[in-house]
Coordinates of C-alpha atoms and ligand atoms in Angstrom, one line a residue:
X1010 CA 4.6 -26.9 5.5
X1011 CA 3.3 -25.1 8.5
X1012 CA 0.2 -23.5 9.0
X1013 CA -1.8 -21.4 11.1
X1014 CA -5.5 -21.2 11.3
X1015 CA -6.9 -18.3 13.3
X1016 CA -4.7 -19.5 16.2
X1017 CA -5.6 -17.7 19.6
X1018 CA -3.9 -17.4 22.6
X1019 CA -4.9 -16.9 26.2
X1020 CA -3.1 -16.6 29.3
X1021 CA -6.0 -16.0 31.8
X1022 CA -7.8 -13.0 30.2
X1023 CA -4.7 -11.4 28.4
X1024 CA -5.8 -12.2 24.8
X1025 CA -1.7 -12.4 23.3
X1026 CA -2.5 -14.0 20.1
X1027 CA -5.8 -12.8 18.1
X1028 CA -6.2 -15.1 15.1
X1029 CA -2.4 -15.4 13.5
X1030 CA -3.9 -17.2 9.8
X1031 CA -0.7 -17.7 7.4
X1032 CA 1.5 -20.1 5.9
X1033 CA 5.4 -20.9 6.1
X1034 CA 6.8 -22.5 3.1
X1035 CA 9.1 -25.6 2.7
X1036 CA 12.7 -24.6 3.5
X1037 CA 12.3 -20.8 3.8
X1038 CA 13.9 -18.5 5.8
X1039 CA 11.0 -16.8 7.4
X1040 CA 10.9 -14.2 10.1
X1041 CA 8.4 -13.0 13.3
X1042 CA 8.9 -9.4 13.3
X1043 CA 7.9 -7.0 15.9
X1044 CA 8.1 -5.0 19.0
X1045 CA 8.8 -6.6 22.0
X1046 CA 5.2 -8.0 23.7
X1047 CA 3.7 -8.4 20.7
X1048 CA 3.6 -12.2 20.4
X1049 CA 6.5 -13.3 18.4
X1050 CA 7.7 -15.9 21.0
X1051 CA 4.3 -17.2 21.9
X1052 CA 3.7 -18.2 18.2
X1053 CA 6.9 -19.8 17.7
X1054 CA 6.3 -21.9 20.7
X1055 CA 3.0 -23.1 19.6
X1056 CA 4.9 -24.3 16.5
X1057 CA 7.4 -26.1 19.1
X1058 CA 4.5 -27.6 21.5
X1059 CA 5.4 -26.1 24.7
X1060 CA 2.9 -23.9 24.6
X1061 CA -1.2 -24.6 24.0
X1062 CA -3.4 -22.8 21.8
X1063 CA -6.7 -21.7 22.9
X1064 CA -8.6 -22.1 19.7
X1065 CA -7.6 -22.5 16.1
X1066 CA -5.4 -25.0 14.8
X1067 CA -1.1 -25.2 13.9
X1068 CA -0.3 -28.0 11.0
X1069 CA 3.0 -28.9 10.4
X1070 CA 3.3 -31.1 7.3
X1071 CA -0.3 -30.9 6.6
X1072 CA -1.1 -32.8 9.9
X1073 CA -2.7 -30.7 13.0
X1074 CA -0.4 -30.5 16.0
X1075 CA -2.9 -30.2 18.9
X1076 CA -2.0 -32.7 21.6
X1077 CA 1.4 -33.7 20.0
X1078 CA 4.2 -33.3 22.0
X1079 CA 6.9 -31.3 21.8
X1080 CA 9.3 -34.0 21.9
X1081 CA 7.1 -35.7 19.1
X1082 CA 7.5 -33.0 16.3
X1083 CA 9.8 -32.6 13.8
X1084 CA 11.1 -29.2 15.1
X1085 CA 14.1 -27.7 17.2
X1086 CA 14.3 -24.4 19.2
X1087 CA 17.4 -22.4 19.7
X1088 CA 16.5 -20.6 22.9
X1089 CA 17.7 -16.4 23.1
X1090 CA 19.9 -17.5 26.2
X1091 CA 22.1 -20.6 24.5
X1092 CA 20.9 -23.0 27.3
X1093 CA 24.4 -24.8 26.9
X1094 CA 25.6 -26.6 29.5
X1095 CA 29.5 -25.0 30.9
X1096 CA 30.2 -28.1 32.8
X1097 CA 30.3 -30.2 29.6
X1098 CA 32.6 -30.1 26.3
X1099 CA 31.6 -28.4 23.3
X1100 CA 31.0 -32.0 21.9
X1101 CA 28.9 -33.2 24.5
X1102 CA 26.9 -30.0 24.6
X1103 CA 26.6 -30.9 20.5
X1104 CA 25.6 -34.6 21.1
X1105 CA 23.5 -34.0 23.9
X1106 CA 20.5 -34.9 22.4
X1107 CA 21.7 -38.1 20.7
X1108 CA 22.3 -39.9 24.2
X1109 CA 19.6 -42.5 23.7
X1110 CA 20.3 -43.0 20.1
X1111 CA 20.5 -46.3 19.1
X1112 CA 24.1 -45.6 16.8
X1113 CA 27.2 -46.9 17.7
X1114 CA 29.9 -44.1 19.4
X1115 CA 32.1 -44.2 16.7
X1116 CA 29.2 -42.9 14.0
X1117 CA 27.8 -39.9 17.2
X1118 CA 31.2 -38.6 16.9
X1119 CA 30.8 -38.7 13.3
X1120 CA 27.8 -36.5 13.6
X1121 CA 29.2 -34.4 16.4
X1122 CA 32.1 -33.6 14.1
X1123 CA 30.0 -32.9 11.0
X1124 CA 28.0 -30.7 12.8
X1125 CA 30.6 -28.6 14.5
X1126 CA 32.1 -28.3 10.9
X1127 CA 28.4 -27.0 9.8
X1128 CA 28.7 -23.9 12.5
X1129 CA 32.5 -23.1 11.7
X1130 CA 34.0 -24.6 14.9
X1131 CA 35.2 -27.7 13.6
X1132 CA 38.1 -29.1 16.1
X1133 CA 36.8 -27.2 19.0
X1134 CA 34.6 -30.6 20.6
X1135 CA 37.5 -31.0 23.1
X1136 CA 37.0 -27.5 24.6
X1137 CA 34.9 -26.9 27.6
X1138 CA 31.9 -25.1 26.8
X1139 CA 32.5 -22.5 30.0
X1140 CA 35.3 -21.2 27.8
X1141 CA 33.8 -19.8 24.7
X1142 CA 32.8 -16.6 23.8
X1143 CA 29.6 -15.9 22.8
X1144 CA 29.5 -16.4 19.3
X1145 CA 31.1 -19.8 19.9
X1146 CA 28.4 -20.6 22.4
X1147 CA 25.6 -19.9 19.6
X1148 CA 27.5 -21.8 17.4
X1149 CA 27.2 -24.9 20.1
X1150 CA 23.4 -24.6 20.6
X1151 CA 22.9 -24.2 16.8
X1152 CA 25.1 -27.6 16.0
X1153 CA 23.4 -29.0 18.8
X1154 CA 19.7 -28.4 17.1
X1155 CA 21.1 -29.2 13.9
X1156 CA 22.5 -32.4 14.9
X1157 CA 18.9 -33.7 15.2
X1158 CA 18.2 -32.8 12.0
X1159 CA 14.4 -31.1 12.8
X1160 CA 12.9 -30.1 10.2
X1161 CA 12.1 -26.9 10.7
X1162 CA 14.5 -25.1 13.2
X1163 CA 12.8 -22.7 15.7
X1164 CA 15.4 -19.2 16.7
X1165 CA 14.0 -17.1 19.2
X1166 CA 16.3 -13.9 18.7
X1167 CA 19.4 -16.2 18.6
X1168 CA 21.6 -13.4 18.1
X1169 CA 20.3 -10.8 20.5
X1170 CA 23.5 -11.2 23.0
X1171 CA 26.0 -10.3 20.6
X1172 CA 27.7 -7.5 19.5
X1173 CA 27.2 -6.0 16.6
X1174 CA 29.7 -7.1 14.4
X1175 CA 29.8 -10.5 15.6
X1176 CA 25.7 -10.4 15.1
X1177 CA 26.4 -9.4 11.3
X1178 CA 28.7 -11.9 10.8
X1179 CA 26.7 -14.6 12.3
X1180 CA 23.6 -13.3 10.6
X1181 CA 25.5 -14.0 6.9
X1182 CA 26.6 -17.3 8.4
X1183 CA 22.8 -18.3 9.6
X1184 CA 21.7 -17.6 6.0
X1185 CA 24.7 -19.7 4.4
X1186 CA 24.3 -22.7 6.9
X1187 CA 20.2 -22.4 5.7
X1188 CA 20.8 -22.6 2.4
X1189 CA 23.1 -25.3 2.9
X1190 CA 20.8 -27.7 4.9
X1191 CA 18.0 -26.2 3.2
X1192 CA 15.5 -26.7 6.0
X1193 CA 12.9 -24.4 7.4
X1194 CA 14.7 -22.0 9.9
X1195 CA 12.1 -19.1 11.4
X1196 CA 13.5 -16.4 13.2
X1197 CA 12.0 -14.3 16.0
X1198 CA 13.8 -10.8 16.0
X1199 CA 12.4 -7.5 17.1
X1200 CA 15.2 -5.7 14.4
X1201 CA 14.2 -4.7 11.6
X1202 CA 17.5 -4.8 9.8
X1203 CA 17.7 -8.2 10.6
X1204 CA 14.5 -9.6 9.1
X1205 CA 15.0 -8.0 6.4
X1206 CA 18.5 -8.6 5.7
X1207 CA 17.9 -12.9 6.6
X1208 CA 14.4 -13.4 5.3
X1209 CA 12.9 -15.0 2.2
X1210 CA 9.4 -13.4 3.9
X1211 CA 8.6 -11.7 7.0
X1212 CA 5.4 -11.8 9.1
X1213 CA 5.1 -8.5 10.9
X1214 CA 3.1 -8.6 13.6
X1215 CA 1.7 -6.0 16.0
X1216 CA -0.3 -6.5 19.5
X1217 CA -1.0 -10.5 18.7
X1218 CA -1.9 -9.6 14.9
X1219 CA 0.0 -10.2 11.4
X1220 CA 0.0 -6.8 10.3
X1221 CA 1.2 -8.1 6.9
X1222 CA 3.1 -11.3 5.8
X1223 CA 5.1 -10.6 2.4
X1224 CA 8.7 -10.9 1.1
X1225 CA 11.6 -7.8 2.3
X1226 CA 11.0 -5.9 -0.8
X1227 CA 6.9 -5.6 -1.1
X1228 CA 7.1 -4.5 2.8
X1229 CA 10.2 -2.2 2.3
X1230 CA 8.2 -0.7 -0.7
X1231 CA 4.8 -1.7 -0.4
X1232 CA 4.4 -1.5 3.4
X1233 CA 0.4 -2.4 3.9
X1234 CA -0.3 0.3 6.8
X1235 CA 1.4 3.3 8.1
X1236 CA 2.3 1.7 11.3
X1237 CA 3.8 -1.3 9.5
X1238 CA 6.3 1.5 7.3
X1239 CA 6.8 3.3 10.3
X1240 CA 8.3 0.3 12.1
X1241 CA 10.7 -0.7 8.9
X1242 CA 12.9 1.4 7.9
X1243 CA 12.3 5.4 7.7
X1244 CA 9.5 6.7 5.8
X1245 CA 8.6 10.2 5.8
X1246 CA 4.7 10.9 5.7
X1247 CA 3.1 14.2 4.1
X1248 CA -0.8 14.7 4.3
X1249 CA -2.5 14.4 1.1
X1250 CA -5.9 15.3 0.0
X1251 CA -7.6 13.0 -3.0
X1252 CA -9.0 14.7 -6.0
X1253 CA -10.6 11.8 -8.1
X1254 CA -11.0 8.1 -7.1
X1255 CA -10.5 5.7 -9.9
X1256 CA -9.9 1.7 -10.6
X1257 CA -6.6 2.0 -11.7
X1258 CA -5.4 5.0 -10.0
X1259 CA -5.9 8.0 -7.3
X1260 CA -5.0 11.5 -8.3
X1261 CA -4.4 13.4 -5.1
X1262 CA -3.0 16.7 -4.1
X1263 CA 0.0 16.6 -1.8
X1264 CA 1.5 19.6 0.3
X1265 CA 4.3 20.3 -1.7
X1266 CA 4.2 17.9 -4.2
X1267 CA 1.4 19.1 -6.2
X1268 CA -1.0 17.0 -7.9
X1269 CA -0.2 13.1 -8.2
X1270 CA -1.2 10.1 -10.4
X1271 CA -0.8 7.7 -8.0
X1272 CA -1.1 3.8 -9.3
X1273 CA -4.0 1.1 -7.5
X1274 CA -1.2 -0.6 -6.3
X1275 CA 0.7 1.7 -4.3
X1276 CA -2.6 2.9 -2.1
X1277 CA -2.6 0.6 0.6
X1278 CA -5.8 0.2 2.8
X1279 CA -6.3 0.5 6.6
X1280 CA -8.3 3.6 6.7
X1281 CA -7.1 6.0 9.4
X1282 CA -8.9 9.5 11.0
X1283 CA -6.0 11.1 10.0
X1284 CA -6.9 10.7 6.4
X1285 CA -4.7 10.3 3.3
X1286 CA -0.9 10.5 3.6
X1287 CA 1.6 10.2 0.8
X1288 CA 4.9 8.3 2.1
X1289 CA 8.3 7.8 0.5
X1290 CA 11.3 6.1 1.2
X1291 CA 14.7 8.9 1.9
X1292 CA 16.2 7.6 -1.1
X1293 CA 13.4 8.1 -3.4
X1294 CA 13.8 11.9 -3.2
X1295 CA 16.9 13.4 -4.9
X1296 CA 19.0 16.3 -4.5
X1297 CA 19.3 17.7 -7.8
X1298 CA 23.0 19.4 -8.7
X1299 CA 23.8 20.9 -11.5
X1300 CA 24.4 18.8 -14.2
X1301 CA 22.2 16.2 -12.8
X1302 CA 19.8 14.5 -14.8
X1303 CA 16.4 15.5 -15.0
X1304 CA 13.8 13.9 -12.5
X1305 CA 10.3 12.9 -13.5
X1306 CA 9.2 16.2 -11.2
X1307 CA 10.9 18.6 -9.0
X1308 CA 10.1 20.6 -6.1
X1309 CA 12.3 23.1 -4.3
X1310 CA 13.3 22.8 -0.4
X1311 CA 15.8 24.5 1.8
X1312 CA 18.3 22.2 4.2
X1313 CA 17.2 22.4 7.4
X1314 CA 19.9 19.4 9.0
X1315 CA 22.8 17.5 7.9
X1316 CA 23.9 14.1 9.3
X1317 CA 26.9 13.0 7.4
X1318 CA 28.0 9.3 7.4
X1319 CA 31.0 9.2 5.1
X1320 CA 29.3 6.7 2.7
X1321 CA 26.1 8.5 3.1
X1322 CA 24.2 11.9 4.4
X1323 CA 21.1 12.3 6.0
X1324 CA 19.3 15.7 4.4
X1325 CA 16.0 16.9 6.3
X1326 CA 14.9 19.0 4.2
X1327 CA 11.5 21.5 4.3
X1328 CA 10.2 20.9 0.7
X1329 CA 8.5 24.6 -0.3
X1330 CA 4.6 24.7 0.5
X1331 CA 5.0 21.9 4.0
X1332 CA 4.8 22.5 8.1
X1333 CA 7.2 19.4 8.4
X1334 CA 10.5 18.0 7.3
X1335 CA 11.6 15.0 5.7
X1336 CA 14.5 13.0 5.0
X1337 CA 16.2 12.5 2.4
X1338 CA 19.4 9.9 2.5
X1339 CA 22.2 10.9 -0.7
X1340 CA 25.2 8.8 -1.3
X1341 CA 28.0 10.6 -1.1
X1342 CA 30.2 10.7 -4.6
X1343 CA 33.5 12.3 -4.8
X1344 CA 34.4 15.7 -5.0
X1345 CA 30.6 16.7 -4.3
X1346 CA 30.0 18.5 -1.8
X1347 CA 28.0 18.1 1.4
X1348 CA 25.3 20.7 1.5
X1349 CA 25.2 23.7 4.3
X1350 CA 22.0 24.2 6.7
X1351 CA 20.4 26.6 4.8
X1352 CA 20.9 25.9 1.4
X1353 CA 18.5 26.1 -0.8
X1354 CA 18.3 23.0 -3.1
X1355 CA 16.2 21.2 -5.9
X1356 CA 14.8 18.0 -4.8
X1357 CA 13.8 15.4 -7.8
X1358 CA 11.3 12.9 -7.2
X1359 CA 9.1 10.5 -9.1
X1360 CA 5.4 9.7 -8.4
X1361 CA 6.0 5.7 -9.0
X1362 CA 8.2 5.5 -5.9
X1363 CA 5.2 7.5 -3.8
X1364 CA 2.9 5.4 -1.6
X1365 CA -0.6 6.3 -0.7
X1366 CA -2.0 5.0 2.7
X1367 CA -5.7 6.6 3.4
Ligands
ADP1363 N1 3.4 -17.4 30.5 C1 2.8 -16.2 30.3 N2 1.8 -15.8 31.2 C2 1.2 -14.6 31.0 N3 1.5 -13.7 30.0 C3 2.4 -14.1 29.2 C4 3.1 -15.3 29.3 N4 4.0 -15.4 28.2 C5 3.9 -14.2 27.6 N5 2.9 -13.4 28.1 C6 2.5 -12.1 27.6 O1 2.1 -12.3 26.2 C7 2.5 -11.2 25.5 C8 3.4 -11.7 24.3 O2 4.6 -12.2 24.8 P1 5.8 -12.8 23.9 O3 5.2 -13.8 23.0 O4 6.8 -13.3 24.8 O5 6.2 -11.5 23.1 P2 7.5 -11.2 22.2 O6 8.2 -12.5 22.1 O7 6.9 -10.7 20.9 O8 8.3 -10.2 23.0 C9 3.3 -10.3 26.4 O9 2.4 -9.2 26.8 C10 3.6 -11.1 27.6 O10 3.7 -10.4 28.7
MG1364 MG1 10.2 -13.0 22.6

């Protein structure tokens, strides 16, 4: 559907995108995820027209974009600051963009209607647009992209403005209103918990690269780098040292762990100087209680901070034999009880859930 091909970017000698190659598929949600600078907006204006490439080529639809316009392509951009217009109505904000349409009034209103009913303020065309909140105003410009039914809708961190709850709730409602007109919608977000939380796949990108393009779950538990796992999520990192190198597997020797039968496909590549590292997810480290059931392999640690979150608490924990802490994250269950600084405690773990950057 649309496709990059070692796409670069200039502006003067600042080189901001350095050969983006990947592919977004037919009505996906799909994500640009990364630190702020680091080319997420570029990209998805390239995809939009208003912005040339300097070499490299963007299809949409299997047919290359260069020196199409933007008003020529079958995509809409929902801008970070609304761009809604307060002196209008909510409707006419909505049916902006069907002024030289040839269809009759009667039939626009239809569409401004059904559109407005799309984003959940149906009955609110009459308002003026200076009046709504902010949630209402996204709601305008999305209607108001929808309504020219792109399609592939462009959102360049539509719900940065908000407040947190109002950003999770429009967050679920983005995803139900994709499924339900079941067009391409990418995303530019610099949170994590977003992209993860919206996307069928996510393109993480660092300093004008893709670090790695995959679905929420392979880069939640398969990130490709350490950089890419540190920015998603917490993972805690403990220098490793490999033993035997072979096709199927890597035994290594971690501080505190032991030895390790590690599986091909949890060593990810990007050699660093700082040589091999084991990483794990909080959650994938136990505290064993007694009566617990048995973990694959145990190691003993003693509490070194509590952060308790009613559903949840944060453990960092010195596992026996390491210079560093690491975190583990327990669910809190009833009449259990949170663990003192200090404690000593059992910590279950299972080498399948370990990855092995080097
Ligand atoms: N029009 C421009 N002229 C010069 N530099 C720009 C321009 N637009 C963006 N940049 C630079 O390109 C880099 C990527 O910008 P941008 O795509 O906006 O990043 P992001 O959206 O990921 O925060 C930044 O370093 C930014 O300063
Ligand atoms: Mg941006």
């Amino acid at each position: 559907m649309i496709e990059f091909r070692d796409v670069h970017k200039y502006y003067g000698d600042y080189h901001a995108l350095r050969g983006i190659t990947g592919t977004i598929r037919p009505g996906e949600f799909f994500s640009l995820l990364g630190p702020s600078g680091c080319g997420k907006t570029t990209l998805l204006r390239t995809i939009a027209g208003f912005e040339d490439i300097s070499s490299g080529a963007v299809l949409v639809d299997g047919r290359d974009m260069a020196g199409v316009p933007a008003n020529k392509r079958p995509t809409n951009m929902v801008f970070q600051s609304y761009a809604i217009f307060p002196h209008l109505s909510v409707a006419q904000n909505v049916g902006f963009g069907l002024r030289k349409d040839a269809r009759s009034t009667a039939e626009k209103e239809k569409a401004v209607a059904e559109a407005l009913e799309m984003v959940g303020l149906k009955g609110y065309g009459g308002r003026a647009a200076h009046a709504l909140s902010g949630g209402q105003r996204q709601r305008v410009a999305l209607a108001r992209a929808l309504i020219l039914k792109p399609k592939v809708l462009l959102l360049d961190e539509p719900l940065s403005a908000l407040d947190k709850k109002m950003r999770e709730q429009m967050q679920m409602e983005l995803i139900k209103l994709q499924r339900q007109v079941g067009i391409t919608f990418i995303l530019v977000t610099h949170d994590q918990e977003e992209a993860l939380v919206m996307s069928d796949r996510i393109a993480v990108m660092f300093e004008g690269e893709i670090a790695q393009l995959a679905d929420p779950e392979t880069l939640y538990r398969r990130p490709g780098s350490r950089k890419v796992a540190d920015f998603i999520g917490t993972m805690n990192f403990l220098p490793a040292k490999v033993l035997e190198e072979g096709a199927d597997a890597v035994e290594v020797d971690a501080a505190g762990f032991g030895r390790i039968h590690i599986e091909a496909r949890q060593v990810m590549g990007g050699k660093t100087d700082e040589g091999a590292t084991v990483g794990f997810r909080p959650e994938t480290l136990t505290i064993l209680y007694e009566g617990s059931a048995a973990a694959d392999r145990e190691s003993m640690a003693t509490i070194e901070e509590v952060v308790y979150f009613g559903d949840m608490t944060y453990y960092d924990v010195r596992i026996d034999g390491t210079d560093a802490p690491v975190r583990i994250s327990m669910r809190n269950v009833f009449g259990r009880p949170v663990l003192d600084i200090g404690a000593r405690a059992r910590v279950g773990w299972s080498p399948g859930a370990l990855v092995l950057f080097r």
